[in-house]
């Protein structure tokens, strides 16, 4: 199971850190991604991290502002979000999968490839 937390209401330019806590299986076996969905829009990829944390992937819209990291000892993946913008407003979901067959950004960023999903946490950025 995945449990996302850390969302909230902030002003533009503020920061938030989201957490995705896993239970049941060693989190270190799984790639983990963050996705988001704004009202009326399709779900979109935000960031992903490899099992060890040695590789990370970002959507262009968040590159340089968001940082994904993980602490496998705590079975937790984080998304540090800085310089938030109103267009970052969305429900943020974490997802995990072994992704043994992925070798490209297109694969790691595809939500359809992830089998396990958390419940989502709301992030609202006011202007």
Tab-separated table of C-alpha atoms in Angstrom:
chain	number	residue	atom	x	y	z
A	1	UNK	CA	0.000	0.000	0.000
A	2	UNK	CA	1.053	3.570	-0.723
A	3	UNK	CA	0.061	6.548	1.393
A	4	UNK	CA	0.627	10.038	0.028
A	5	UNK	CA	0.645	13.029	2.368
A	6	UNK	CA	1.923	16.569	2.709
A	7	UNK	CA	-0.426	18.469	0.458
A	8	UNK	CA	-2.011	21.752	1.403
A	9	UNK	CA	-2.911	25.290	0.446
A	10	UNK	CA	0.040	27.586	-0.220
A	11	UNK	CA	0.777	30.807	-2.040
A	12	UNK	CA	2.692	31.100	-5.282
A	13	UNK	CA	6.403	30.922	-4.630
A	14	UNK	CA	6.026	28.767	-1.519
A	15	UNK	CA	7.316	25.248	-0.996
A	16	UNK	CA	5.783	21.935	0.005
A	17	UNK	CA	7.188	18.472	0.554
A	18	UNK	CA	5.047	15.506	-0.300
A	19	UNK	CA	5.699	12.076	1.160
A	20	UNK	CA	4.772	8.658	-0.151
A	21	UNK	CA	5.025	5.958	2.486
A	22	UNK	CA	4.912	2.304	1.514
A	23	UNK	CA	3.910	-0.693	3.559
A	24	UNK	CA	3.848	-4.401	2.931
A	25	UNK	CA	6.872	-4.934	0.703
A	26	UNK	CA	10.391	-3.510	0.597
A	27	UNK	CA	10.070	-0.192	-1.183
A	28	UNK	CA	13.580	-0.547	-2.517
A	29	UNK	CA	12.284	-3.097	-5.040
A	30	UNK	CA	10.192	-0.490	-6.820
A	31	UNK	CA	10.570	2.502	-9.054
A	32	UNK	CA	8.345	5.256	-7.678
A	33	UNK	CA	6.671	8.052	-9.550
A	34	UNK	CA	4.622	11.118	-8.773
A	35	UNK	CA	1.735	12.048	-11.020
A	36	UNK	CA	-0.843	14.801	-10.766
A	37	UNK	CA	-4.295	15.517	-12.048
A	38	UNK	CA	-5.905	18.926	-12.149
A	39	UNK	CA	-9.685	19.358	-12.449
A	40	UNK	CA	-10.820	18.743	-15.998
A	41	UNK	CA	-7.387	17.636	-17.120
A	42	UNK	CA	-5.740	14.321	-17.764
A	43	UNK	CA	-3.295	12.816	-15.322
A	44	UNK	CA	0.257	13.893	-16.023
A	45	UNK	CA	3.693	12.696	-15.032
A	46	UNK	CA	5.659	14.786	-12.561
A	47	UNK	CA	8.748	12.848	-11.499
A	48	UNK	CA	10.105	9.349	-10.989
A	49	UNK	CA	13.022	7.779	-9.151
A	50	UNK	CA	14.837	4.499	-9.534
A	51	UNK	CA	14.993	1.817	-6.864
A	52	UNK	CA	18.282	3.023	-5.423
A	53	UNK	CA	17.583	6.703	-6.012
A	54	UNK	CA	20.480	6.940	-8.426
A	55	UNK	CA	18.328	7.946	-11.381
A	56	UNK	CA	15.594	10.539	-11.477
A	57	UNK	CA	13.237	11.742	-14.194
A	58	UNK	CA	11.239	14.967	-14.360
A	59	UNK	CA	8.570	16.536	-16.476
A	60	UNK	CA	9.816	19.683	-18.178
A	61	UNK	CA	7.189	21.726	-16.341
A	62	UNK	CA	8.739	20.973	-12.945
A	63	UNK	CA	12.413	20.537	-13.792
A	64	UNK	CA	14.538	22.806	-11.636
A	65	UNK	CA	11.730	23.406	-9.136
A	66	UNK	CA	10.833	19.909	-7.899
A	67	UNK	CA	13.149	17.266	-6.486
A	68	UNK	CA	12.274	13.624	-5.986
A	69	UNK	CA	14.210	11.583	-3.458
A	70	UNK	CA	13.817	8.442	-1.419
A	71	UNK	CA	14.779	6.938	1.908
A	72	UNK	CA	14.495	3.189	1.523
A	73	UNK	CA	15.234	2.638	5.195
A	74	UNK	CA	12.020	4.539	5.923
A	75	UNK	CA	10.149	3.094	2.928
A	76	UNK	CA	9.361	6.637	1.844
A	77	UNK	CA	9.703	8.699	-1.314
A	78	UNK	CA	9.580	12.487	-1.197
A	79	UNK	CA	8.713	15.219	-3.635
A	80	UNK	CA	10.154	18.567	-2.646
A	81	UNK	CA	8.274	21.270	-4.493
A	82	UNK	CA	9.749	24.758	-4.576
A	83	UNK	CA	8.686	27.944	-6.337
A	84	UNK	CA	5.156	26.635	-6.625
A	85	UNK	CA	2.898	28.131	-9.261
A	86	UNK	CA	-0.900	28.207	-9.512
A	87	UNK	CA	-0.643	25.777	-12.430
A	88	UNK	CA	0.843	23.211	-10.031
A	89	UNK	CA	-2.561	22.944	-8.369
A	90	UNK	CA	-3.717	19.337	-8.612
A	91	UNK	CA	-4.200	16.122	-6.736
A	92	UNK	CA	-0.811	14.463	-6.507
A	93	UNK	CA	-0.522	10.691	-6.584
A	94	UNK	CA	2.423	8.439	-5.931
A	95	UNK	CA	2.775	5.177	-7.787
A	96	UNK	CA	5.183	2.263	-7.742
A	97	UNK	CA	6.166	-0.670	-9.908
A	98	UNK	CA	9.200	-2.833	-10.498
A	99	UNK	CA	9.425	-1.549	-14.101
A	100	UNK	CA	11.955	-4.221	-15.001
A	101	UNK	CA	11.208	-3.737	-18.684
A	102	UNK	CA	11.597	0.068	-18.759
A	103	UNK	CA	14.653	1.666	-20.274
A	104	UNK	CA	13.411	5.012	-21.550
A	105	UNK	CA	11.988	8.232	-20.137
A	106	UNK	CA	8.788	7.495	-22.013
A	107	UNK	CA	8.354	4.296	-20.079
A	108	UNK	CA	9.202	5.655	-16.618
A	109	UNK	CA	6.849	8.578	-17.164
A	110	UNK	CA	3.878	6.497	-18.276
A	111	UNK	CA	1.285	6.067	-15.576
A	112	UNK	CA	-0.021	2.952	-17.294
A	113	UNK	CA	3.222	1.180	-16.382
A	114	UNK	CA	2.719	1.577	-12.640
A	115	UNK	CA	0.711	-1.091	-10.848
A	116	UNK	CA	0.458	0.335	-7.316
A	117	UNK	CA	-1.117	3.718	-6.576
A	118	UNK	CA	-1.663	5.830	-3.477
A	119	UNK	CA	-4.842	7.731	-2.699
A	120	UNK	CA	-3.659	11.223	-3.644
A	121	UNK	CA	-3.024	14.440	-1.754
A	122	UNK	CA	-4.387	17.849	-2.766
A	123	UNK	CA	-2.001	20.675	-3.545
A	124	UNK	CA	-3.531	24.100	-4.072
A	125	UNK	CA	-1.400	27.088	-5.012
A	126	UNK	CA	-3.023	30.493	-4.840
A	127	UNK	CA	-1.800	33.453	-6.865
